[in-house]
Coordinates of C-alpha atoms in Angstrom, one line a residue:
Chain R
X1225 CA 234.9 -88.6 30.5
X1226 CA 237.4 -88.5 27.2
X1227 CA 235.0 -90.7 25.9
X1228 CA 232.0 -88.5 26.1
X1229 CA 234.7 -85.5 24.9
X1230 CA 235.3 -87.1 21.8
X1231 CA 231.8 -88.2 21.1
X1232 CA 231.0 -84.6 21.4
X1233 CA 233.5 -83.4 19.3
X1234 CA 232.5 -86.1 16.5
X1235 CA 229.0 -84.8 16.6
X1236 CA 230.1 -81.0 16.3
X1237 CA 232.6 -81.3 13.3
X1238 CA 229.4 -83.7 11.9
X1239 CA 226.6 -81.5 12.5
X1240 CA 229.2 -78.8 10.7
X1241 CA 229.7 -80.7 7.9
X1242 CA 225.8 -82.2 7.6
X1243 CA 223.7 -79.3 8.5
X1244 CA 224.9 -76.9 5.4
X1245 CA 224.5 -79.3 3.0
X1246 CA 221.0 -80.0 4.3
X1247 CA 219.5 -77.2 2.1
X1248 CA 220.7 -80.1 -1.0
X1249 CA 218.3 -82.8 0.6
X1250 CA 215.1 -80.2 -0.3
X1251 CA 216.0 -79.0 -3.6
X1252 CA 213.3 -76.5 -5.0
X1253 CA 213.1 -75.6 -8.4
X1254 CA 213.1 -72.0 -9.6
X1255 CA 210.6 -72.6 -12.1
X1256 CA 208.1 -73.0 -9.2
X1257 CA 208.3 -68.6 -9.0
X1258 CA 205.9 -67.1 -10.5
X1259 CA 208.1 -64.5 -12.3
X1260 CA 208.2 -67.5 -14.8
X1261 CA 206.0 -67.3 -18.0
X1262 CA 202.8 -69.6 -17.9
X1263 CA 201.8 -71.9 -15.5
X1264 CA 204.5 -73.7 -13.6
X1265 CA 204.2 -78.3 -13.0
X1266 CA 204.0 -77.2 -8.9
X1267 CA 201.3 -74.7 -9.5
X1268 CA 198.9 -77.0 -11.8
X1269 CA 199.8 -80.0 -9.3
X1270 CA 198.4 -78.0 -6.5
X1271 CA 195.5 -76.4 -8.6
X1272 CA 194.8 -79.9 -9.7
X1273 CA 194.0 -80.8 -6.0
X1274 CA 191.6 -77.8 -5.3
X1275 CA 190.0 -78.2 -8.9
X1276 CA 189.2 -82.3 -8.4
X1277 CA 187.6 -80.6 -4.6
X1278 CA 185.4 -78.3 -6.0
X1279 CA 184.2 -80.8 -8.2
X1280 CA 183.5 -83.7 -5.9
X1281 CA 181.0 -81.9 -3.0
X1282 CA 181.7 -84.7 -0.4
X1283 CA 185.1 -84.5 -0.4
X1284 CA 185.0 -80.8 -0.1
X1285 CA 182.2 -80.8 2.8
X1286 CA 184.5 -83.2 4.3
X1287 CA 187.6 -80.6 3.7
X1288 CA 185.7 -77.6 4.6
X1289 CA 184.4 -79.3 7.8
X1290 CA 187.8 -79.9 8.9
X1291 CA 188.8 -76.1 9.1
X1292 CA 185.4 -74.7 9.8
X1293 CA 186.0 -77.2 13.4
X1294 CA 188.7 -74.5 14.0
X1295 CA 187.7 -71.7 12.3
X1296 CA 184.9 -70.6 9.7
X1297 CA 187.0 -68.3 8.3
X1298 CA 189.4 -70.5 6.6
X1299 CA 186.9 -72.2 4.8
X1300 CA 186.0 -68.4 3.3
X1301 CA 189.4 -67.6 2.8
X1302 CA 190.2 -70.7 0.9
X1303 CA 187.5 -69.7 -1.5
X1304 CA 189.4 -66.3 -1.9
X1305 CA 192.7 -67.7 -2.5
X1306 CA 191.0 -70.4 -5.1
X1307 CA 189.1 -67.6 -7.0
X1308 CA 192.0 -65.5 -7.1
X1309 CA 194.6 -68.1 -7.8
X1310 CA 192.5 -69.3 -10.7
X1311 CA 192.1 -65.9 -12.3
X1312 CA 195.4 -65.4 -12.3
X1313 CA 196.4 -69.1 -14.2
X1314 CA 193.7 -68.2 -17.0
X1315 CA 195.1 -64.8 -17.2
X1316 CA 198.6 -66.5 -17.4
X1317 CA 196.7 -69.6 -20.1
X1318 CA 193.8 -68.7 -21.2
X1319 CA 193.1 -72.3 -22.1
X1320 CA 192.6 -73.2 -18.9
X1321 CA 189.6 -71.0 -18.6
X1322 CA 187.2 -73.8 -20.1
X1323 CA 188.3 -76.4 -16.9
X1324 CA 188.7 -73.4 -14.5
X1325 CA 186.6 -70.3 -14.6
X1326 CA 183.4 -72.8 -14.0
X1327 CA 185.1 -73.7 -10.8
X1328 CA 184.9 -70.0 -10.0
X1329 CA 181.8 -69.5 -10.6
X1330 CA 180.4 -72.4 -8.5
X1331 CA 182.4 -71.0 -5.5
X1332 CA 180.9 -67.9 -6.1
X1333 CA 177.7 -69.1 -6.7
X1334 CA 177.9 -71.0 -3.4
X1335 CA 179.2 -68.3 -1.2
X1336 CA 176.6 -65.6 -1.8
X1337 CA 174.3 -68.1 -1.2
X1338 CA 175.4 -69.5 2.1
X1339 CA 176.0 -65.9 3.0
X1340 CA 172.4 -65.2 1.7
X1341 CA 170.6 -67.8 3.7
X1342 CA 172.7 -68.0 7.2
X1343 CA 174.3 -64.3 7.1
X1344 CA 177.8 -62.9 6.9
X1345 CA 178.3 -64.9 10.5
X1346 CA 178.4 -68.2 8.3
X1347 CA 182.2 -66.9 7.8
X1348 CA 182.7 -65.6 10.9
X1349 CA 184.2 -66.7 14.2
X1350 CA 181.4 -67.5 17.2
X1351 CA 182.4 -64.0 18.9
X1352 CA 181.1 -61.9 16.0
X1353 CA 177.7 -62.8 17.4
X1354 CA 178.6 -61.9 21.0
X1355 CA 178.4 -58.0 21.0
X1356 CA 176.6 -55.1 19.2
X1357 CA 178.2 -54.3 16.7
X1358 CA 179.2 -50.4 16.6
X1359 CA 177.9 -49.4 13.0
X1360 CA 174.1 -50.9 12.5
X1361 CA 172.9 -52.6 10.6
X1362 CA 176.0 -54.9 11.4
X1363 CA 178.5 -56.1 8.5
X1364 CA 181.3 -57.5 7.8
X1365 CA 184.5 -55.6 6.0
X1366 CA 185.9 -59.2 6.5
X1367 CA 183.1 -60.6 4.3
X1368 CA 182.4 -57.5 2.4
X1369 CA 186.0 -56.8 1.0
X1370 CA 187.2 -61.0 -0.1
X1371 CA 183.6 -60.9 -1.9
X1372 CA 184.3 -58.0 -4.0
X1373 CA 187.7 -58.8 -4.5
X1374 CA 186.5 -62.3 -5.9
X1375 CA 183.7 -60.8 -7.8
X1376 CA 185.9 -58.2 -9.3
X1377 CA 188.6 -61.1 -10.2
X1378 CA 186.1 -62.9 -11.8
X1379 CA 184.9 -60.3 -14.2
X1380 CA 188.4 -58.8 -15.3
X1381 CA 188.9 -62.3 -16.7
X1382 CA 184.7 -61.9 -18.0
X1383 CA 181.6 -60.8 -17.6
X1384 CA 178.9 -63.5 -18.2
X1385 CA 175.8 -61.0 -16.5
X1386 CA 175.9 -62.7 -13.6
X1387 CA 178.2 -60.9 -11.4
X1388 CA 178.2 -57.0 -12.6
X1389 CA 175.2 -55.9 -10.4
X1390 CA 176.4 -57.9 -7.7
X1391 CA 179.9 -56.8 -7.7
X1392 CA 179.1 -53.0 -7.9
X1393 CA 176.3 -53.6 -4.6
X1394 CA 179.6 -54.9 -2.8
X1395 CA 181.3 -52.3 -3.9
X1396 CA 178.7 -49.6 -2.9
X1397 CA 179.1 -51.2 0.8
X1398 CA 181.9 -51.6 1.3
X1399 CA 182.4 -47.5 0.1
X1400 CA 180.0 -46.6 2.6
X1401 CA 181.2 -48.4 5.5
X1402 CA 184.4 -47.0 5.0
X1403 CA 183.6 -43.7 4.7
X1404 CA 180.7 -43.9 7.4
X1405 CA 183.8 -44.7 9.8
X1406 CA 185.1 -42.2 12.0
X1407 CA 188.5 -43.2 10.7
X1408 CA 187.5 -44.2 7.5
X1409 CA 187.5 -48.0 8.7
X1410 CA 185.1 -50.4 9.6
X1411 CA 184.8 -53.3 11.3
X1412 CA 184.8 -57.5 10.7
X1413 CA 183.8 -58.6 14.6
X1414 CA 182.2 -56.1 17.5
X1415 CA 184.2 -53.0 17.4
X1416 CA 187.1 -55.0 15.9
X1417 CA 188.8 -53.9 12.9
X1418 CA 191.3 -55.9 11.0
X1419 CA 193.9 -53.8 8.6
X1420 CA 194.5 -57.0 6.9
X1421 CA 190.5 -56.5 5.8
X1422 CA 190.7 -53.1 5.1
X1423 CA 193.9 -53.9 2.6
X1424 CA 192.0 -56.6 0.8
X1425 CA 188.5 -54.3 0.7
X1426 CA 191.2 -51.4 -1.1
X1427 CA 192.5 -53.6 -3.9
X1428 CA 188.8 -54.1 -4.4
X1429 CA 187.6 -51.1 -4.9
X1430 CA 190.6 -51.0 -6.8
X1431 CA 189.7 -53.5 -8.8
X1432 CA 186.2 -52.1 -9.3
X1433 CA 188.2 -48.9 -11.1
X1434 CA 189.4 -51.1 -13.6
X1435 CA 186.0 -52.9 -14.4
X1436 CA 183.8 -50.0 -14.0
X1437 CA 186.0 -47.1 -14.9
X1438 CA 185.3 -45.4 -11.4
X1439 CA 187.4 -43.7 -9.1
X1440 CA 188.2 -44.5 -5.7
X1441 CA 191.7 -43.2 -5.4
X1442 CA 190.9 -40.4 -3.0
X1443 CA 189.0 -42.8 -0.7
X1444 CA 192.3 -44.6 -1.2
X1445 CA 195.0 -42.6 -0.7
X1446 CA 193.2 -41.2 2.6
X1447 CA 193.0 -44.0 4.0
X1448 CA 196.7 -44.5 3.7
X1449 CA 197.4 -41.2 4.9
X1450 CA 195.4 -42.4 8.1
X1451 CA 197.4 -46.0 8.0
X1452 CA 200.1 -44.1 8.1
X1453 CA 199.5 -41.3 10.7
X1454 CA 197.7 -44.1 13.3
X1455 CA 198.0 -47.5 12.8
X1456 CA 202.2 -47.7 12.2
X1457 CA 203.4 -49.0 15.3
X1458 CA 206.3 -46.6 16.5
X1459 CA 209.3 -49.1 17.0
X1460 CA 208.7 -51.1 13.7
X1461 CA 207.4 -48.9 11.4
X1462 CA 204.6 -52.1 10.5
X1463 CA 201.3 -51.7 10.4
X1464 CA 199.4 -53.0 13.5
X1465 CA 196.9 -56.2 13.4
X1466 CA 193.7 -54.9 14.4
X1467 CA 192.2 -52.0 16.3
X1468 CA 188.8 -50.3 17.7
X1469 CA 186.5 -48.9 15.2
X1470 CA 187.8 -45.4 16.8
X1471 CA 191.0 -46.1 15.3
X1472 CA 192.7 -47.2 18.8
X1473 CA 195.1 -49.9 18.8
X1474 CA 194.5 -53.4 19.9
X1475 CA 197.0 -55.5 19.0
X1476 CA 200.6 -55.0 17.2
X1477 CA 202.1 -55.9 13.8
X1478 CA 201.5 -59.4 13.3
X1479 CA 202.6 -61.3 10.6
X1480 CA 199.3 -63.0 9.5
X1481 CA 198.1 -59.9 8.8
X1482 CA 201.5 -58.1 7.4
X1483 CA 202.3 -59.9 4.3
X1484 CA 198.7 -60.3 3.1
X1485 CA 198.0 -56.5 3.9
X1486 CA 201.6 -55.6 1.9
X1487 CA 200.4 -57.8 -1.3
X1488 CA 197.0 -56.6 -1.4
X1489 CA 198.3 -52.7 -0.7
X1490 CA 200.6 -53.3 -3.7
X1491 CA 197.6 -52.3 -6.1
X1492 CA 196.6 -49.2 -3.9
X1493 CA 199.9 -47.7 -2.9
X1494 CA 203.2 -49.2 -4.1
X1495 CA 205.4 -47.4 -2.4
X1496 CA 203.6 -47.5 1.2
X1497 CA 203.1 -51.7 0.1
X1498 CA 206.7 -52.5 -0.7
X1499 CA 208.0 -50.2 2.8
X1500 CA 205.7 -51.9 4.7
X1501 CA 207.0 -55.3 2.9
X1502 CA 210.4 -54.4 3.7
X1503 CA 210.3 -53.7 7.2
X1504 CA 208.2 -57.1 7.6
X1505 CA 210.9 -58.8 6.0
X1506 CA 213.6 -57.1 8.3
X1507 CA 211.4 -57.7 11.6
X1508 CA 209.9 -61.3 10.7
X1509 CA 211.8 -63.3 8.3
X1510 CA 213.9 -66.1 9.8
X1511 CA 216.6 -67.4 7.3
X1512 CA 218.7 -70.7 8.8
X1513 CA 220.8 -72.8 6.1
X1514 CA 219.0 -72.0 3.5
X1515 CA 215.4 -72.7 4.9
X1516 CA 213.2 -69.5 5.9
X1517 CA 209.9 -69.2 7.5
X1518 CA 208.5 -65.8 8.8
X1519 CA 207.7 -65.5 12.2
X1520 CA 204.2 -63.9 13.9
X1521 CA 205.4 -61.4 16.0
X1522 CA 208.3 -58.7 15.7
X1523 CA 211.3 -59.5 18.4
X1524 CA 210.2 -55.7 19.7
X1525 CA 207.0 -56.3 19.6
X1526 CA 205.8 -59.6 21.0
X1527 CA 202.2 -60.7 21.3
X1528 CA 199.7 -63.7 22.2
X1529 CA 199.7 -65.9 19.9
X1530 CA 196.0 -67.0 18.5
X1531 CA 193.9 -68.9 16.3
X1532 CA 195.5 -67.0 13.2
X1533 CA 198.9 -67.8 14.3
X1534 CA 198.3 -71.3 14.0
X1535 CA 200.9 -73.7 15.7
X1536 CA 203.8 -71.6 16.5
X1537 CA 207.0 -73.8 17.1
X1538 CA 208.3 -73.2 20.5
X1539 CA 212.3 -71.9 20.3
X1540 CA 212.1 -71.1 16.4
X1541 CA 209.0 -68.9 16.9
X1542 CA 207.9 -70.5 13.4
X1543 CA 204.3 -69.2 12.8
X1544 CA 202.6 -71.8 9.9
X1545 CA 200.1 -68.8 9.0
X1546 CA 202.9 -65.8 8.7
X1547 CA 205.1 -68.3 7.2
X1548 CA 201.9 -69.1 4.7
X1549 CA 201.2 -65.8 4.0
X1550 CA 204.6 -65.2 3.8
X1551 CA 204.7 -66.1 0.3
X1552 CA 202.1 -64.0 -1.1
X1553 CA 204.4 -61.2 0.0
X1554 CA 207.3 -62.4 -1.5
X1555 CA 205.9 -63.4 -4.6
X1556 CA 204.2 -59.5 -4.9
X1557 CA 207.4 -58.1 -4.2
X1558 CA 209.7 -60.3 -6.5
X1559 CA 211.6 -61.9 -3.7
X1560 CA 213.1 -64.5 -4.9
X1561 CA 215.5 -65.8 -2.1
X1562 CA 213.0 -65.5 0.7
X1563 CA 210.5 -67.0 -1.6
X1564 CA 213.1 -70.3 -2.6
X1565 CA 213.9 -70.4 1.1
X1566 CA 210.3 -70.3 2.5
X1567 CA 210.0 -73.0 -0.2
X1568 CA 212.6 -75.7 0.8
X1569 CA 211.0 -74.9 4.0
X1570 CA 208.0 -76.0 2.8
X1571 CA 209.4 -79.5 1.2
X1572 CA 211.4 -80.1 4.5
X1573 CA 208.8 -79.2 6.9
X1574 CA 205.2 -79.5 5.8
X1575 CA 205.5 -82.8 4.1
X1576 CA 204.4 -82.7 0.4
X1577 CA 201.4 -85.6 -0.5
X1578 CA 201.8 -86.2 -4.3
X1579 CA 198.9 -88.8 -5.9
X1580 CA 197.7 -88.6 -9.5
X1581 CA 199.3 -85.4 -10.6
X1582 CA 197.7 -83.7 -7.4
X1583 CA 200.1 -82.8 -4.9
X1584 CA 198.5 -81.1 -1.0
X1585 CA 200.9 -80.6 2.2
X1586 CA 199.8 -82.8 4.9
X1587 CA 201.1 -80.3 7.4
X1588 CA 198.6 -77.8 5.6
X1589 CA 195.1 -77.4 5.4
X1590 CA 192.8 -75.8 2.3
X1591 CA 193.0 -72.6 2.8
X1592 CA 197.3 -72.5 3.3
X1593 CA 197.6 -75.2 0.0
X1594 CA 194.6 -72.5 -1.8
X1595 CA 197.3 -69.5 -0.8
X1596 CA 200.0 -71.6 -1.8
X1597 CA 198.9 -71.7 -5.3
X1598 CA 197.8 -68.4 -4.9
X1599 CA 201.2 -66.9 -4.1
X1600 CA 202.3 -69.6 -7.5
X1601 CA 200.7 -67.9 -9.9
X1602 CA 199.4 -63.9 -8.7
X1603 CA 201.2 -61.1 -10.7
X1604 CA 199.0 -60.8 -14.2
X1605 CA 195.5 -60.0 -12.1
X1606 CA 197.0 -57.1 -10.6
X1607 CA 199.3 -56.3 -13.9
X1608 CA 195.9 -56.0 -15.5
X1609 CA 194.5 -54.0 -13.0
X1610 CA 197.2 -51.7 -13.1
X1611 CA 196.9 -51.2 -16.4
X1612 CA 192.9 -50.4 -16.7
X1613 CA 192.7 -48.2 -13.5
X1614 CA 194.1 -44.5 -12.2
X1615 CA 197.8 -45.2 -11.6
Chain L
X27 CA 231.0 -106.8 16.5
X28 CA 228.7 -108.9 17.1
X29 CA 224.8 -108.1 17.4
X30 CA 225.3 -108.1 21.5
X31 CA 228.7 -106.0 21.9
X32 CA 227.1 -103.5 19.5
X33 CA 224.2 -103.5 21.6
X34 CA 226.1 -102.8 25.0
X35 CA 228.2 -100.5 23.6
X36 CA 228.1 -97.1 25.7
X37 CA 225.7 -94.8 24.5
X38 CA 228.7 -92.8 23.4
X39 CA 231.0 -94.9 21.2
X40 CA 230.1 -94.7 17.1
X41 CA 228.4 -98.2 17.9
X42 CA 226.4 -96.5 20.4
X43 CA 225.7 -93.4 17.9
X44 CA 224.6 -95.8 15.5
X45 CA 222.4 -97.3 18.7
X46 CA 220.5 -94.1 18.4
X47 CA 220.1 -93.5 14.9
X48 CA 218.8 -96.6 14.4
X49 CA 216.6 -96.1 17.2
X50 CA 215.1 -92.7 15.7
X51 CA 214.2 -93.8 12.3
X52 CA 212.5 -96.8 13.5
X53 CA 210.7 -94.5 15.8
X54 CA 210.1 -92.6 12.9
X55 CA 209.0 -95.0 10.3
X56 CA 206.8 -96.5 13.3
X57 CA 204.8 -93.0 13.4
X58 CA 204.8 -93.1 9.5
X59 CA 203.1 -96.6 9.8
X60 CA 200.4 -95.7 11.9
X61 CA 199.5 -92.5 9.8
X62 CA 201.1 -90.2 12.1
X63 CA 201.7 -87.9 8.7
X64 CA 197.8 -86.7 8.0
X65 CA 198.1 -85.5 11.9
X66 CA 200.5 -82.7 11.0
X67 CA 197.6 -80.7 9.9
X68 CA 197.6 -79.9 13.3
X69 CA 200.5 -77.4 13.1
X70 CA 197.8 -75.4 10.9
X71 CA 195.3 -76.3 13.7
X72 CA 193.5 -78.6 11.4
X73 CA 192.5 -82.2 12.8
X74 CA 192.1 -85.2 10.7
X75 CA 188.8 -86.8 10.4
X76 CA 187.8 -89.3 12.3
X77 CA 190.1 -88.8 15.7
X78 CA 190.2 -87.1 18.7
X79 CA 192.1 -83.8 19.1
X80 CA 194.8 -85.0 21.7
X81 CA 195.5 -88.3 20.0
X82 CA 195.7 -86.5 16.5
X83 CA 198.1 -83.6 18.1
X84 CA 200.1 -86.2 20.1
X85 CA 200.8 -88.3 16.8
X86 CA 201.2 -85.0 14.7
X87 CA 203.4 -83.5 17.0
X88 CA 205.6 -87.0 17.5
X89 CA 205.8 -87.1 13.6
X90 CA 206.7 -83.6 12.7
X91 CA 209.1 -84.2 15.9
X92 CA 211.2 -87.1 14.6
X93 CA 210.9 -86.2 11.1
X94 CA 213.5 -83.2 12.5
X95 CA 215.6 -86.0 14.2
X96 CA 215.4 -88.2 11.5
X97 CA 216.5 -85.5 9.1
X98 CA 218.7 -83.7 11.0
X99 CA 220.2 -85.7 13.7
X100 CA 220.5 -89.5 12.3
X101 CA 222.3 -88.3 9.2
X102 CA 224.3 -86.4 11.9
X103 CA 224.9 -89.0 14.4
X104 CA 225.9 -91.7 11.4
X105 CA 228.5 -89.5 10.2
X106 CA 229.7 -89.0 13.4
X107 CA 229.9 -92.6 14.0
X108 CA 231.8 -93.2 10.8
X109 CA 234.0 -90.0 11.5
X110 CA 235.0 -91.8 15.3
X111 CA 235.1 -95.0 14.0
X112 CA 238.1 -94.5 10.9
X113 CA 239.4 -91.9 13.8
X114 CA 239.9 -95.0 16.4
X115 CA 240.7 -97.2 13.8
X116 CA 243.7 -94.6 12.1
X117 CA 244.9 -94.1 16.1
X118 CA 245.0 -98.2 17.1
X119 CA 246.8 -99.0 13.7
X120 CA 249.4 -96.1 14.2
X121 CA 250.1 -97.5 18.0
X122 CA 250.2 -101.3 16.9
X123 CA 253.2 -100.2 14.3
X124 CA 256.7 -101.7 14.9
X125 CA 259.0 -99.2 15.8
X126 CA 261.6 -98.1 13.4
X127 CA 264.8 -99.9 14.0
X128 CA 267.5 -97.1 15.2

């Protein structure tokens, strides 16, 4: 019995004097932040990956194939987190527009024309096919909004003729779903609307100001007078997940959604973005020793997890995709402790692959490395957007 | 101690803690020899080519598993074994001493 007493108390005053000093075994490097000028080594290693990708088609059917098993929308969202990542490093080195903006233009290329020849379902999960939609002809505000926000991307860093007309079409839909709405949204799956989507649709037509010279800010700033009025969830303060085309909740705040709808929010309504950011931060960031991750639910708010949550981690409550998306959010917002600790917990936890200059996580998948690199590099596409457009 | 004291040793005694860590990372490296480290895609529920679902999540889960042990605990039990160790070693030499003459 004294035995196991003082083998218990040698592990405690152990554990006390190993566990804080953990944090030293996953040094991260502040130069990885993207409030650093240029390009940083961890951004181009993990660019370098995506870029050698979309240049060898087998490897990336193989890639693809792997997340589309689980979900087709990963594989479009990688494309969005490439195209957008990309635009960002030539905007930060223009020199790397030679290797890089071709690379954007084959994904876009590629997208319109699987959309094009199998529909916006292509992108989709299985259960968008399963039910009328409510506004007809059906579409996709899921589809709609990344496309525009790539095409715009692409053409704030230049316009080639390919991708003006077909930027302002997307544009023109995705204006007129909203506002055909009865509560100015619309939906991505059978009377399923995703706040996430209608975030990333706004920073396009956003985006659209600043390469066409139009105005969307009243469309805008209703909208976020409606956020605000109906889709806040009372305890939290946080925007909810999804909801029924009549505006009618369907699920609460979840994190997946949170940080990506913050970022993208940033270039619509600043103030409403970094609120929202805050309050995510309060209700889902996790912070042990040094090493953060976010989790996918608020503590007042808990939900069923799902295919967006990915694997949460029983006990910690450590959601991979709100600890993914995490970063986007804390990049936008300048957060550099969250963002260094949601890094260390990204060397000690999703083990870091690094071969010829490349560098993937293995605990990761294409479209979490693609917003990796995203979260590595955004600032100057919506610096430059801010600066062309009504605000 | 010899290779069979230190193999008998109680599971708690520092020989015993070093029983277990040694245990762990060979579990550990083990996992890491079979390729257990692609399989952590499936914490992003992403499964490796070539592999069924259960066997990739069983091997993904083990890995990310004792990767946490092997991180976290080994270093932990090691010390702990050293700490006990100098601890017994400080205590017998301090009870073997002569006692002062008067």
């Amino acid at each position: 019995m004294r035995r196991v007493r003082d083998g218990l108390l040698f592990l405690l005053l152990a554990a006390a004097l190993w566990i804080p000093c953990l944090r030293f075994a996953f040094p991260v490097d502040p130069a990885s932040l993207p409030s650093a000028p240029g390009v940083s080594t961890f951004a181009r290693a993990l660019a370098n990956r995506h870029l050698a990708l979309w240049s060898d088609p087998a490897s990336r059917a193989r890639e693809l194939d792997r997340m589309r098993g689980s979900n087709a929308e990963w594989d479009f969202m990688g494309r969005t987190y490439l195209v957008l990542a990309i635009v960002n490093m030539v905007l930060r080195e223009p020199a790397l527009a030679t290797r890089a903006l071709p690379v954007v233009d084959t994904i876009l290329t590629e997208t319109l024309a699987l959309e094009e020849r199998h529909g916006f379902y292509h992108f989709s999960m299985a259960y968008a096919r399963g039910a009328p939609y409510r506004a007809q002809p059906p579409r996709s505000l899921f589809v709609d909004g990344e496309i525009a926000l790539m095409l715009g991307a692409r053409l704030v860093v230049g316009d080639d003729g390919r991708w003006r007309a077909r930027f302002d079409e997307r544009v023109m839909q995705v204006t007129e779903r909203l506002t055909r709405g009865p509560t100015l949204c619309a939906e991505s799956y059978p009377d399923e609307c995703w706040t996430f989507d209608h975030a990333t649709a706004l920073a396009a037509l956003r985006v659209a100001d600043a390469v066409f010279g139009t105005d969307h800010s009243e469309l805008c700033t209703r909208w976020v007078a409606m956020a605000r009025r109906t889709l806040v969830e009372a305890k939290t303060g946080l925007l909810i997940s999804e909801f029924h085309y009549d505006g009618t909740p369907l699920d609460g705040p979840e994190g997946s959604s949170l940080w990506m709808a913050a970022h993208a929010l940033a270039l619509v309504d600043p103030e409403f973005a970094r609120e929202q950011y805050e309050r995510a931060r309060a209700n889902l960031r996790v912070s042990i020793f040094g090493f953060d991750f976010a989790r996918e639910w608020p503590a007042e708010c808990p939900g069923t997890n799902d295919i967006d949550s990915g694997l949460v981690i029983p006990l910690l409550g450590a959601s991979p995709a709100s600890s993914g998306l995490a970063f986007l959010a804390a990049s936008t917002f300048g957060d550099h402790e969250f963002h260094l600790g949601l890094l260390r917990s990204l060397e000690f936890a999703a083990f870091p692959q690094r071969t010829d200059g490349t560098l993937s996580y293995a605990a990761s998948n294409q479209v979490g490395d693609a917003a990796l690199l995203y979260s590595a590099v955004l600032g100057p596409l919506w610096d430059a957007v801010r600066k062309r457009s009504w605000r | 101690m010899k290779f069979h004291e230190w193999r008998r040793a109680p599971h708690f005694s520092p020989a015993g803690f070093l029983r277990w860590a040694l245990f762990w990372s060979l579990l550990h490296g083990a996992l890491a020899l079979a390729g257990a480290r692609r399989c952590t895609s499936v914490l992003a529920l992403t499964y490796p080519e070539g592999m069924g679902k259960d066997l990739a999540a069983m091997l993904g889960l083990g890995y990310v598993l004792t990767h946490i042990v092997f991180v976290v605990f080994v270093p932990t039990l090691v010390l702990a074994a050293s700490l006990w160790a100098a601890w017994m070693r400080f205590r017998r030499n301090r009870a073997a001493r002569p006692e002062a003459a008067p």
